[in-house]
Amino acid sequence: MNGAEGLIRTAVASGVDLCLANPGTTEMQLVAALDAVPGMRAVLGLFEGVCTGAADGYARMTGRPALTLLHLGPGFANGIANLHNARRAHSPVVNLIGDHASWHLAADAPLTSDIPSLASPVSGWVRRCATASYLPADGADAIAAAQDPPGQVATLIIPQDSAWDRCLGPAAPAKVRAREAVGDLRVEAAAAALTSGAPGALFLGGLGLRAAALRAAARIAAATGCALIHETFAARVERGAGLPAVERLPYFPEQGADRLRPLAHLVLAGAREPVAFFGYPDHPSRLVASGTRISLLAEAGEDVTGALEALALRVKAPARVALPTPERVAPPSGALTAGSLGQALAALQPENAIVVDEGATSGLAYFALAAGAPAHDCLTLTGGAIGQGLPAAVGAALACPDRKVIAFQADGSGMYTLQSLWTCARESLDVVVVIAANRAYRILQVELARAGIAEPGAQARALTDLTHPALDWVSLARGMGVPGTRAETAEEFISAFRRALAEPGPRLIEAVLV
Amino acid sequence: MNGAEGLIRTAVASGVDLCLANPGTTEMQLVAALDAVPGMRAVLGLFEGVCTGAADGYARMTGRPALTLLHLGPGFANGIANLHNARRAHSPVVNLIGDHASWHLAADAPLTSDIPSLASPVSGWVRRCATASYLPADGADAIAAAQDPPGQVATLIIPQDSAWDRCLGPAAPAKVRAREAVGDLRVEAAAAALTSGAPGALFLGGLGLRAAALRAAARIAAATGCALIHETFAARVERGAGLPAVERLPYFPEQGADRLRPLAHLVLAGAREPVAFFGYPDHPSRLVASGTRISLLAEAGEDVTGALEALALRVKAPARVALPTPERVAPPSGALTAGSLGQALAALQPENAIVVDEGATSGLAYFALAAGAPAHDCLTLTGGAIGQGLPAAVGAALACPDRKVIAFQADGSGMYTLQSLWTCARESLDVVVVIAANRAYRILQVELARAGIAEPGAQARALTDLTHPALDWVSLARGMGVPGTRAETAEEFISAFRRALAEPGPRLIEAVLV
């Protein structure tokens, strides 16, 4: 068999069964291998950012890497933004980049570029395959590297001769390193902090936001009185009825700092110390006050759940705690605003939904309101590279075909990777896309004001305004084969959303906000 | 004034008057400066690849750089593919990347990444500004560097504190290096090669494809009998009635090698030695046979026109040559195929049009047929990173508001940067977008066959097929405010194209090919 087939056989043997592809000429042998090897599903994206963002969403829901199949440096570059988000989410992703045949690089043909330089900023592991005989083992290494806790992006550059030359056959799967348990000293220190009598909080992230860890955290809170706070942009948080409620650290640094200031102790569990999303002249990078002591319970790549359970035991937490069932919000009526849209989503989202929240400023209200919704997963924009929501919804739907995926998507951000809608249509994905159409880069209007630009000039206004012309998302969806409808009142939205939830997807609703 | 204003004032003083922007929080002071300083036009793209591709198109038509305004590493990354094309086109482009405040980088906030590593593969010049006092001079240096012959991408990374802190005022424009004249020895050698009596050709690229250079080349051909051939993917070629006809080197390497094999001499004027676009197992990278001697007359960054004129003098070329007027093709009728679509374009395109040709396989017929069209410019895909056509059309239309721009766009490639349509609508650009809708990645179907995969499997077929669902480009255009229509026969297309040419743009025609 050729190297390409050896690689794909290795991937299947390693438990990888999805390839998100936007191939070109240098990937033709790899494309052929997708058919030659049973067990690898190929899904086409019409833009590389769809593939990489879908791999991120898939990884968040399964814990396993998908392959991406990308075309040389420029094709890879189109996927970088969402790989940046995947890196921040600690998502395992394996990129396969077809490159020129090794002997052709010296010719500096038009598509030649420095792929390792492009790949390194988003990849924890980068390798260029040397020869076809090594390609299967390189693939096994990449797949294991991607799963190295807490998970990372692994990028394998495949000169085309490595794909078309013969290899000896597939390689054995490489061993994936297990998460390491947290030592007693860390548990001791965290217990001392949270039982000191001074106000404390557990700051949760990563696997600390899954049900088992959250239950342990709730027990710790019951025993110690500590607060539970989670990182502002969580890769995935399990929340809603039946799950412990955790506060989300506010986005703006002064609000985040205000929330943290009263704390004498902050114990990190799966999260890094919180920092400001952006630097402002009047605010330091650190949100934690100098009087707050930070203890590390567990890093993202360690056994966060085990650490929380050990801590619960150490603080003599009750074996179970009653979780107050937050009241579910009622559906709103009247004008469609960011608030009423969020309320409608929270009021109507079904049990076990996966909500991919790239609502940006329009999503702020939703998150708090959805605490009383039925149990669900919420995926957010970990790396700040907008255009992640629709692709991640694609990946989540591929990962969990039995669950309803709701892509709650700001209109400005949605435009970066709108090609995702086509993949939703082709694969008949059960995704309801809700476009929060405020027809502005609202966050930038806010940031202009925060920067002291009280009365932006005509060009600044034009650069943050999306009304001229207004995007027509129903037409955009139709153009890619997704049925869509527009809602301009809460009632219209609720009616459209109920219909969309009742039918298999994909569906799109453009919620035009006042 | 702050650094941002100092920078923009410097840019205007340096002759830069267009900023293609997709800003974020770290660019707010730069956005405000666009209003504070008269003379800088800001144009919004809804995806960064629109901005960078437009800067490339603008540079090809004006020879001057535009600014791009991009948001940290991920925002820049979205623009890399079209910067790769700009690099291969030797287009002067100045990227301004807003980064975190210098003191905030250590916090490793979510949007932090290694920007120089991302920027270097596409940039001939990269600098991170150290402090606001240096920012205006850094800008002047970037603008001069971009214009360093033959032109390159210059990337200036601007920590936000450099933008908001005070500076002393604008900097003086930096000196742009002039193109160097070619020495007599090179002219002698080229003359000896082309007058040797053995078959020879001038291989033209870069500025060698503009009218003045082409007229000199035609005189040389008249005197020596040499062939005139140009690089397969020219940044810009002036062609059509009244201009010398130049052969385009065929795309596939065996065809390119066949064309070159009879030549004893190949004289390079503004072009590099031709190489295969991709490596194939049965073909070397070099297209030139071992028996062909290569002479360098002028590199892309040298005075190509002057060198050709000197060579014409040296071979005692006639002062003028009569240029045969190729017959213009007649409009076709009947089925709409790649051939008849190209014929219709060539038959109807107006005098002085700018044709941005990313027709891919559907564009092959057009290029030859358009030799008899009225004088026009043709811009092609220099770097092979697809998704360049629509953005370059935006840039060409901004550069030349009095000329009709025709974006001849393959459907698969068009999807990468379809957000360009919105900018066409917002800026009322006089662009006629012609989508060649063959509903396939046809080149990949060809390449699968070339790779020996005679009967592709179901997944390979699905990865190269765009019929399920078919894209509806008229709806996509409507979604972004561009009036569109669909044509399914040559007659329908001709009627729609005539109407679109008669009206100010933008307009889109989806030509559904059989």
PDB file of N, CA and C in Angstrom, chain A residues 485-512:
ATOM      1  N   THR A 485     -35.729  31.329   7.989  1.00  0.00           N
ATOM      2  CA  THR A 485     -36.852  32.233   8.168  1.00  0.00           C
ATOM      3  C   THR A 485     -36.373  33.411   9.000  1.00  0.00           C
ATOM      4  N   ARG A 486     -37.137  34.509   8.920  1.00  0.00           N
ATOM      5  CA  ARG A 486     -36.739  35.726   9.637  1.00  0.00           C
ATOM      6  C   ARG A 486     -37.782  36.017  10.712  1.00  0.00           C
ATOM      7  N   ALA A 487     -37.317  36.448  11.876  1.00  0.00           N
ATOM      8  CA  ALA A 487     -38.221  36.796  12.970  1.00  0.00           C
ATOM      9  C   ALA A 487     -37.906  38.213  13.426  1.00  0.00           C
ATOM     10  N   GLU A 488     -38.939  39.001  13.624  1.00  0.00           N
ATOM     11  CA  GLU A 488     -38.732  40.398  14.008  1.00  0.00           C
ATOM     12  C   GLU A 488     -39.411  40.753  15.327  1.00  0.00           C
ATOM     13  N   THR A 489     -40.141  39.801  15.893  1.00  0.00           N
ATOM     14  CA  THR A 489     -40.698  39.990  17.231  1.00  0.00           C
ATOM     15  C   THR A 489     -40.409  38.725  18.032  1.00  0.00           C
ATOM     16  N   ALA A 490     -40.558  38.835  19.335  1.00  0.00           N
ATOM     17  CA  ALA A 490     -40.346  37.655  20.177  1.00  0.00           C
ATOM     18  C   ALA A 490     -41.313  36.548  19.785  1.00  0.00           C
ATOM     19  N   GLU A 491     -42.532  36.916  19.501  1.00  0.00           N
ATOM     20  CA  GLU A 491     -43.520  35.894  19.142  1.00  0.00           C
ATOM     21  C   GLU A 491     -43.123  35.187  17.842  1.00  0.00           C
ATOM     22  N   GLU A 492     -42.702  35.972  16.878  1.00  0.00           N
ATOM     23  CA  GLU A 492     -42.283  35.352  15.610  1.00  0.00           C
ATOM     24  C   GLU A 492     -41.088  34.425  15.845  1.00  0.00           C
ATOM     25  N   PHE A 493     -40.183  34.880  16.672  1.00  0.00           N
ATOM     26  CA  PHE A 493     -39.013  34.030  16.919  1.00  0.00           C
ATOM     27  C   PHE A 493     -39.421  32.744  17.611  1.00  0.00           C
ATOM     28  N   ILE A 494     -40.250  32.859  18.620  1.00  0.00           N
ATOM     29  CA  ILE A 494     -40.645  31.673  19.384  1.00  0.00           C
ATOM     30  C   ILE A 494     -41.341  30.666  18.485  1.00  0.00           C
ATOM     31  N   SER A 495     -42.198  31.174  17.631  1.00  0.00           N
ATOM     32  CA  SER A 495     -42.909  30.283  16.721  1.00  0.00           C
ATOM     33  C   SER A 495     -41.921  29.594  15.770  1.00  0.00           C
ATOM     34  N   ALA A 496     -41.017  30.370  15.228  1.00  0.00           N
ATOM     35  CA  ALA A 496     -40.043  29.790  14.291  1.00  0.00           C
ATOM     36  C   ALA A 496     -39.113  28.812  15.003  1.00  0.00           C
ATOM     37  N   PHE A 497     -38.729  29.152  16.220  1.00  0.00           N
ATOM     38  CA  PHE A 497     -37.789  28.308  16.961  1.00  0.00           C
ATOM     39  C   PHE A 497     -38.459  26.983  17.332  1.00  0.00           C
ATOM     40  N   ARG A 498     -39.709  27.068  17.764  1.00  0.00           N
ATOM     41  CA  ARG A 498     -40.425  25.817  18.088  1.00  0.00           C
ATOM     42  C   ARG A 498     -40.502  24.907  16.859  1.00  0.00           C
ATOM     43  N   ARG A 499     -40.830  25.505  15.728  1.00  0.00           N
ATOM     44  CA  ARG A 499     -40.911  24.697  14.497  1.00  0.00           C
ATOM     45  C   ARG A 499     -39.558  24.079  14.182  1.00  0.00           C
ATOM     46  N   ALA A 500     -38.520  24.878  14.288  1.00  0.00           N
ATOM     47  CA  ALA A 500     -37.184  24.375  13.949  1.00  0.00           C
ATOM     48  C   ALA A 500     -36.770  23.251  14.886  1.00  0.00           C
ATOM     49  N   LEU A 501     -37.126  23.375  16.151  1.00  0.00           N
ATOM     50  CA  LEU A 501     -36.768  22.332  17.112  1.00  0.00           C
ATOM     51  C   LEU A 501     -37.542  21.043  16.840  1.00  0.00           C
ATOM     52  N   ALA A 502     -38.733  21.197  16.298  1.00  0.00           N
ATOM     53  CA  ALA A 502     -39.592  20.029  16.092  1.00  0.00           C
ATOM     54  C   ALA A 502     -39.191  19.225  14.861  1.00  0.00           C
ATOM     55  N   GLU A 503     -38.423  19.854  13.979  1.00  0.00           N
ATOM     56  CA  GLU A 503     -38.053  19.189  12.720  1.00  0.00           C
ATOM     57  C   GLU A 503     -36.575  18.821  12.772  1.00  0.00           C
ATOM     58  N   PRO A 504     -36.192  17.820  12.003  1.00  0.00           N
ATOM     59  CA  PRO A 504     -34.747  17.582  11.890  1.00  0.00           C
ATOM     60  C   PRO A 504     -34.114  18.745  11.122  1.00  0.00           C
ATOM     61  N   GLY A 505     -32.908  19.095  11.483  1.00  0.00           N
ATOM     62  CA  GLY A 505     -32.241  20.233  10.884  1.00  0.00           C
ATOM     63  C   GLY A 505     -31.589  19.896   9.576  1.00  0.00           C
ATOM     64  N   PRO A 506     -30.848  20.808   9.043  1.00  0.00           N
ATOM     65  CA  PRO A 506     -30.571  22.141   9.581  1.00  0.00           C
ATOM     66  C   PRO A 506     -31.675  23.144   9.266  1.00  0.00           C
ATOM     67  N   ARG A 507     -31.777  24.137  10.138  1.00  0.00           N
ATOM     68  CA  ARG A 507     -32.677  25.265   9.960  1.00  0.00           C
ATOM     69  C   ARG A 507     -31.942  26.524  10.399  1.00  0.00           C
ATOM     70  N   LEU A 508     -32.311  27.641   9.829  1.00  0.00           N
ATOM     71  CA  LEU A 508     -31.729  28.923  10.251  1.00  0.00           C
ATOM     72  C   LEU A 508     -32.846  29.904  10.545  1.00  0.00           C
ATOM     73  N   ILE A 509     -32.692  30.633  11.638  1.00  0.00           N
ATOM     74  CA  ILE A 509     -33.620  31.714  11.964  1.00  0.00           C
ATOM     75  C   ILE A 509     -32.804  32.991  12.121  1.00  0.00           C
ATOM     76  N   GLU A 510     -33.132  33.973  11.334  1.00  0.00           N
ATOM     77  CA  GLU A 510     -32.490  35.274  11.496  1.00  0.00           C
ATOM     78  C   GLU A 510     -33.356  36.087  12.449  1.00  0.00           C
ATOM     79  N   ALA A 511     -32.852  36.309  13.644  1.00  0.00           N
ATOM     80  CA  ALA A 511     -33.557  37.096  14.654  1.00  0.00           C
ATOM     81  C   ALA A 511     -33.093  38.539  14.517  1.00  0.00           C
ATOM     82  N   VAL A 512     -33.930  39.367  13.956  1.00  0.00           N
ATOM     83  CA  VAL A 512     -33.561  40.768  13.732  1.00  0.00           C
ATOM     84  C   VAL A 512     -33.829  41.533  15.021  1.00  0.00           C
TER      85      VAL A 512
END
